Coordinates of N, CA, C and O in Angstrom, one line a residue:
R120 N -92.2 -33.9 -25.1 CA -92.0 -35.4 -25.0 C -89.5 -35.7 -24.1 O -90.3 -36.4 -22.5
R121 N -89.8 -34.9 -24.1 CA -88.2 -34.6 -23.7 C -88.1 -33.3 -23.0 O -87.2 -33.0 -23.1
V122 N -88.2 -34.1 -20.9 CA -88.1 -32.9 -20.1 C -87.3 -33.1 -18.7 O -87.6 -34.5 -18.4
P123 N -86.1 -32.8 -19.3 CA -85.9 -33.7 -16.8 C -86.9 -33.4 -15.8 O -87.5 -32.8 -15.6
I124 N -86.3 -35.2 -14.9 CA -87.1 -34.7 -14.1 C -86.6 -33.9 -12.9 O -85.6 -34.0 -12.9
R125 N -87.6 -33.8 -12.1 CA -87.3 -33.3 -11.1 C -88.0 -33.9 -9.5 O -88.6 -34.7 -10.1
K126 N -87.9 -33.5 -8.5 CA -88.2 -33.4 -7.7 C -89.6 -32.6 -7.2 O -89.6 -32.1 -7.9
D127 N -90.6 -33.8 -6.8 CA -92.6 -33.7 -6.7 C -93.2 -34.0 -7.8 O -94.2 -33.4 -8.5
D128 N -92.0 -34.2 -9.1 CA -93.1 -34.8 -10.3 C -94.0 -36.7 -10.1 O -93.0 -36.6 -9.3
E129 N -94.6 -35.8 -11.0 CA -95.6 -37.7 -10.7 C -94.8 -38.4 -12.1 O -94.7 -37.8 -13.1
V130 N -94.6 -39.6 -11.4 CA -94.6 -40.7 -12.1 C -95.0 -42.6 -11.9 O -95.3 -42.1 -11.3
V131 N -94.7 -42.9 -13.1 CA -94.7 -44.6 -13.6 C -94.0 -45.0 -13.7 O -93.7 -44.8 -14.6
V132 N -93.5 -45.8 -12.6 CA -92.5 -47.2 -13.4 C -93.0 -47.9 -14.4 O -94.5 -48.9 -14.2
V133 N -92.3 -48.2 -15.2 CA -92.7 -48.5 -16.2 C -91.5 -50.0 -16.8 O -92.0 -51.1 -17.7
R134 N -90.8 -49.9 -16.0 CA -90.1 -51.4 -16.2 C -89.4 -51.5 -15.1 O -88.4 -50.4 -14.5
G135 N -88.3 -52.6 -14.9 CA -88.1 -53.0 -13.7 C -88.7 -53.8 -13.2 O -89.0 -55.4 -13.5
D136 N -88.5 -53.6 -11.9 CA -88.5 -55.5 -10.9 C -89.7 -55.3 -10.9 O -90.9 -54.6 -10.9
S137 N -90.4 -56.9 -11.3 CA -92.3 -56.8 -11.4 C -93.0 -55.9 -9.8 O -93.4 -55.9 -10.6
Q138 N -92.2 -56.6 -8.9 CA -92.9 -55.6 -7.4 C -93.6 -54.5 -7.7 O -93.7 -53.8 -7.6
F139 N -92.9 -53.9 -8.6 CA -92.9 -52.1 -8.2 C -92.8 -51.6 -9.5 O -93.4 -50.2 -10.0
K140 N -93.2 -52.7 -10.9 CA -94.0 -52.1 -11.8 C -95.5 -51.8 -11.5 O -96.0 -52.2 -10.9
D141 N -95.9 -50.2 -12.1 CA -96.6 -49.4 -12.8 C -97.5 -49.0 -11.4 O -98.1 -48.7 -11.0
I142 N -96.1 -48.7 -10.4 CA -96.9 -48.5 -9.8 C -96.7 -46.8 -9.6 O -95.9 -46.2 -10.2
T143 N -97.4 -45.3 -8.9 CA -97.0 -43.8 -9.4 C -97.0 -43.6 -8.1 O -97.6 -44.2 -7.4
G144 N -96.8 -42.9 -8.3 CA -95.8 -41.8 -6.6 C -95.1 -40.7 -7.4 O -94.7 -40.4 -8.5
K145 N -94.5 -40.0 -6.3 CA -93.8 -38.8 -6.4 C -92.0 -38.8 -6.4 O -91.9 -40.3 -5.5
V146 N -91.8 -38.5 -7.3 CA -90.2 -38.5 -7.0 C -90.0 -37.9 -6.3 O -89.9 -36.7 -5.5
L147 N -89.2 -38.8 -5.1 CA -88.9 -38.1 -4.0 C -86.9 -37.4 -3.9 O -87.1 -36.6 -3.1
S148 N -86.5 -37.5 -4.6 CA -85.0 -37.2 -5.0 C -84.3 -37.4 -6.1 O -84.6 -38.6 -7.1
V149 N -83.8 -36.9 -6.8 CA -83.1 -37.2 -7.4 C -81.2 -36.6 -7.4 O -80.9 -35.4 -7.2
Y150 N -80.8 -38.0 -7.6 CA -79.5 -38.2 -8.0 C -78.7 -38.3 -9.3 O -78.3 -38.7 -9.9
R151 N -78.1 -36.7 -9.8 CA -78.3 -36.7 -10.9 C -76.3 -37.8 -11.2 O -75.8 -37.9 -12.3
K152 N -75.2 -37.5 -10.5 CA -74.5 -38.0 -10.5 C -74.6 -39.7 -10.6 O -73.8 -40.6 -11.4
K153 N -75.3 -40.1 -9.5 CA -75.3 -41.6 -9.7 C -76.5 -41.6 -10.9 O -76.4 -43.5 -10.7
F154 N -77.5 -40.9 -11.2 CA -78.6 -41.0 -12.8 C -79.4 -42.3 -11.7 O -80.0 -43.3 -13.1
I155 N -79.9 -41.6 -11.3 CA -80.8 -42.5 -9.7 C -81.8 -42.0 -9.7 O -81.2 -40.3 -9.4
I156 N -82.6 -42.4 -9.2 CA -84.1 -40.9 -8.7 C -85.2 -41.8 -7.8 O -84.9 -43.6 -7.9
H157 N -84.8 -41.7 -6.7 CA -85.8 -42.4 -5.5 C -87.9 -42.0 -5.8 O -88.2 -40.1 -5.8
V158 N -88.9 -42.9 -6.3 CA -89.7 -43.4 -5.8 C -91.0 -42.8 -5.0 O -89.8 -43.5 -3.6
E159 N -91.4 -42.3 -4.7 CA -92.2 -42.3 -3.2 C -92.8 -43.7 -2.5 O -92.2 -44.3 -0.8
K160 N -93.1 -44.7 -3.7 CA -93.9 -45.9 -2.9 C -93.3 -47.1 -3.0 O -93.4 -48.3 -3.0
V161 N -91.9 -46.9 -3.7 CA -91.5 -47.8 -4.3 C -89.6 -47.4 -3.2 O -89.1 -47.4 -3.7
V162 N -90.4 -49.0 -1.7 CA -88.9 -49.5 -0.6 C -89.0 -50.5 -0.2 O -90.2 -51.4 -1.5
R163 N -88.6 -50.9 0.7 CA -88.0 -52.3 0.7 C -87.9 -52.0 2.4 O -87.3 -51.2 2.5
E164 N -88.6 -52.6 2.7 CA -88.4 -53.7 4.2 C -86.6 -54.0 4.7 O -86.9 -54.8 3.9
K165 N -86.4 -53.5 5.3 CA -84.7 -54.7 5.6 C -85.6 -55.6 6.8 O -86.5 -55.6 7.6
K166 N -84.5 -56.3 7.0 CA -84.8 -57.0 8.4 C -85.3 -57.1 9.2 O -85.6 -57.7 10.1
N167 N -84.5 -55.2 10.5 CA -84.1 -54.7 11.3 C -86.4 -54.6 11.0 O -86.6 -54.0 12.4
G168 N -87.0 -54.0 10.4 CA -88.1 -53.7 10.1 C -88.5 -52.0 9.6 O -89.2 -51.3 9.2
Q169 N -87.2 -51.9 9.4 CA -86.3 -50.4 8.9 C -87.2 -50.5 7.1 O -86.6 -51.2 5.9
T170 N -87.7 -49.8 6.6 CA -87.6 -48.9 5.0 C -86.8 -48.3 4.8 O -85.7 -47.2 4.8
V171 N -86.4 -49.0 2.8 CA -85.8 -48.0 2.6 C -86.0 -48.1 1.1 O -87.0 -48.8 0.4
Q172 N -85.5 -46.3 0.2 CA -86.2 -46.2 -1.6 C -85.3 -47.2 -1.9 O -83.9 -47.2 -2.2
I173 N -86.1 -47.9 -2.8 CA -85.1 -48.2 -3.9 C -84.5 -47.2 -5.3 O -85.9 -46.8 -5.6
P174 N -83.3 -47.6 -5.6 CA -83.4 -46.8 -6.7 C -83.4 -46.8 -8.0 O -84.4 -48.3 -8.1
I175 N -84.2 -45.9 -8.7 CA -84.4 -46.4 -10.0 C -84.0 -45.4 -11.4 O -83.1 -44.0 -10.6
H176 N -83.4 -46.3 -11.9 CA -83.1 -45.1 -13.5 C -84.1 -44.4 -13.8 O -85.3 -45.3 -14.0
P177 N -84.1 -43.3 -14.3 CA -85.0 -42.3 -15.0 C -86.0 -42.6 -16.7 O -86.7 -42.6 -16.8
S178 N -84.5 -43.1 -17.6 CA -85.2 -44.3 -18.4 C -86.0 -45.0 -18.3 O -87.2 -45.0 -18.8
N179 N -86.4 -45.4 -16.8 CA -87.7 -46.6 -16.4 C -88.6 -45.5 -16.3 O -89.7 -46.4 -15.7
V180 N -89.1 -44.1 -15.8 CA -90.2 -44.3 -16.1 C -90.9 -43.6 -16.8 O -89.7 -42.6 -17.7
R181 N -92.1 -42.7 -16.7 CA -92.3 -42.0 -17.2 C -93.4 -40.7 -16.5 O -94.0 -41.3 -15.6
I182 N -93.2 -40.1 -16.8 CA -93.8 -38.7 -16.5 C -95.2 -38.7 -16.3 O -95.3 -38.5 -17.6
T183 N -96.2 -38.8 -15.5 CA -97.8 -38.8 -16.0 C -98.2 -37.4 -15.6 O -99.1 -36.7 -15.8
K184 N -97.1 -36.4 -14.2 CA -97.7 -34.6 -14.0 C -96.1 -34.5 -13.8 O -95.6 -34.5 -12.5
L185 N -96.2 -32.8 -13.8 CA -94.7 -31.7 -14.3 C -95.2 -30.8 -13.0 O -96.8 -30.8 -12.6
K186 N -94.3 -31.3 -11.8 CA -94.7 -29.7 -11.2 C -94.3 -28.4 -12.2 O -92.8 -28.2 -12.4
I187 N -94.9 -27.4 -12.4 CA -95.0 -26.1 -13.2 C -94.5 -25.4 -12.5 O -95.2 -24.8 -11.6
S188 N -93.1 -24.8 -12.6 CA -92.3 -23.8 -11.8 C -92.4 -23.0 -13.6 O -93.1 -22.9 -14.3
K189 N -92.1 -21.6 -13.3 CA -91.7 -20.0 -13.3 C -91.2 -20.9 -15.1 O -91.5 -20.6 -16.2
D190 N -89.6 -21.3 -14.3 CA -88.8 -21.3 -15.9 C -89.4 -22.5 -16.9 O -89.1 -23.5 -17.5
R191 N -89.5 -24.0 -16.0 CA -90.2 -24.6 -16.5 C -91.5 -24.1 -17.7 O -91.6 -25.2 -18.5
K192 N -92.0 -23.3 -16.7 CA -92.9 -22.7 -17.9 C -92.5 -22.1 -19.6 O -93.1 -22.9 -20.3
E193 N -91.6 -21.1 -19.2 CA -91.2 -20.7 -20.3 C -90.5 -21.9 -21.1 O -90.3 -21.6 -22.0
L194 N -89.7 -22.9 -20.6 CA -89.2 -24.0 -21.4 C -89.9 -24.7 -22.4 O -90.2 -24.8 -22.9
L195 N -91.4 -24.8 -21.6 CA -92.6 -25.5 -21.9 C -92.7 -25.0 -23.9 O -92.9 -25.6 -24.5
E196 N -93.1 -23.2 -23.2 CA -93.5 -22.7 -24.5 C -92.2 -22.4 -25.5 O -92.8 -22.4 -26.1
R197 N -91.1 -22.0 -25.1 CA -90.3 -22.4 -25.8 C -90.1 -23.7 -27.1 O -89.8 -23.2 -28.1
R198 N -90.5 -25.3 -26.5 CA -90.3 -25.9 -26.5 C -91.7 -26.0 -27.6 O -91.1 -27.0 -29.3
G199 N -92.8 -25.6 -27.2 CA -93.6 -26.0 -28.0 C -93.6 -24.8 -29.3 O -94.6 -25.1 -30.9
K200 N -93.5 -23.6 -28.6 CA -92.6 -23.0 -30.3 C -91.9 -23.3 -31.5 O -92.4 -23.3 -32.3
A201 N -90.5 -24.4 -31.0 CA -89.8 -24.8 -31.7 C -91.0 -25.9 -32.4 O -90.4 -26.2 -33.8
A202 N -92.0 -26.3 -32.0 CA -92.6 -28.1 -32.2 C -93.3 -27.4 -33.5 O -93.7 -28.2 -34.3
G203 N -93.9 -26.3 -33.0 CA -94.8 -25.3 -34.0 C -94.5 -24.6 -35.5 O -94.8 -24.8 -36.3
A204 N -92.8 -24.9 -35.4 CA -92.4 -23.8 -36.7 C -92.7 -25.2 -37.5 O -92.9 -26.7 -37.8
K205 N -92.0 -24.7 -39.1 CA -92.7 -26.0 -40.7 C -90.9 -26.9 -39.7 O -90.6 -27.2 -40.8
K206 N -89.8 -26.3 -39.2 CA -88.5 -27.0 -39.6 C -87.9 -27.4 -40.5 O -87.7 -28.3 -41.5
G207 N -87.9 -26.5 -41.8 CA -87.6 -26.3 -42.8 C -88.1 -27.1 -44.4 O -87.6 -27.4 -45.1
K208 N -89.8 -26.8 -43.7 CA -90.3 -27.5 -44.7 C -90.7 -26.3 -45.5 O -91.0 -25.2 -45.2
V209 N -90.8 -26.9 -47.4 CA -90.9 -25.6 -48.6 C -92.3 -26.4 -48.3 O -92.7 -26.8 -48.9
S210 N -93.3 -24.9 -48.8 CA -94.2 -24.7 -49.5 C -94.9 -24.5 -50.3 O -93.2 -24.3 -51.6
D211 N -95.4 -24.6 -51.4 CA -96.0 -24.9 -52.9 C -96.2 -23.0 -53.0 O -95.6 -22.4 -53.9
A212 N -95.7 -21.9 -52.4 CA -96.0 -20.9 -52.2 C -94.3 -19.9 -52.8 O -94.3 -19.3 -53.1
D213 N -93.3 -20.4 -51.4 CA -92.3 -20.5 -51.5 C -91.9 -21.0 -52.4 O -90.6 -20.6 -53.5
V214 N -91.8 -22.1 -53.8 CA -91.2 -22.5 -55.1 C -92.3 -21.6 -55.7 O -91.4 -21.1 -56.6
S215 N -93.2 -21.0 -55.8 CA -93.4 -21.0 -57.2 C -93.0 -19.1 -56.6 O -92.0 -18.7 -57.6
S216 N -93.2 -18.1 -55.5 CA -92.3 -17.3 -55.7 C -91.0 -16.9 -55.7 O -90.3 -16.6 -56.3
A217 N -90.0 -18.5 -55.6 CA -88.5 -19.0 -55.8 C -88.7 -18.6 -57.3 O -87.8 -18.4 -58.1
A218 N -89.2 -19.1 -58.1 CA -89.3 -19.9 -59.5 C -89.8 -18.4 -60.7 O -89.0 -18.2 -62.0
K219 N -90.5 -18.0 -60.1 CA -90.8 -15.8 -60.1 C -89.6 -14.9 -60.4 O -89.5 -14.7 -61.5
M220 N -89.2 -15.4 -59.4 CA -87.9 -14.6 -59.1 C -87.1 -14.8 -60.2 O -85.6 -14.3 -60.4
Q221 N -86.4 -16.3 -60.3 CA -85.6 -16.7 -61.2 C -85.3 -16.6 -62.5 O -84.8 -16.0 -63.8
D222 N -86.8 -16.6 -63.3 CA -87.7 -15.5 -64.3 C -87.8 -14.8 -64.1 O -86.8 -13.2 -65.7
V223 N -87.8 -13.7 -63.9 CA -87.3 -12.3 -62.9 C -85.0 -11.8 -64.4 O -84.7 -11.0 -64.7
D224 N -84.8 -12.8 -63.7 CA -82.6 -12.5 -64.3 C -82.7 -12.9 -65.2 O -82.6 -12.7 -66.6

């Protein structure tokens, strides 16, 4: 659910200016210092005809396809194991074995 965005991920713009909503494109650059990303098809034309990238905050996009690298694959596997764990939940078997231990003492 929470994966850092990086270059070459595919995203869809879900919030922001109405002319850029629902545009799907690749992430061209990520400026972590400014908290912005540039998406492939989100451009504006200047008066002289030159096109410029429109900066978008990463919270306004949804990642649709990840660029999988070795490090990212390990991250997803690690997070998958943590999500699969019981996270401190107590089962009936644990309760019954704890009760037996108290009866022995």
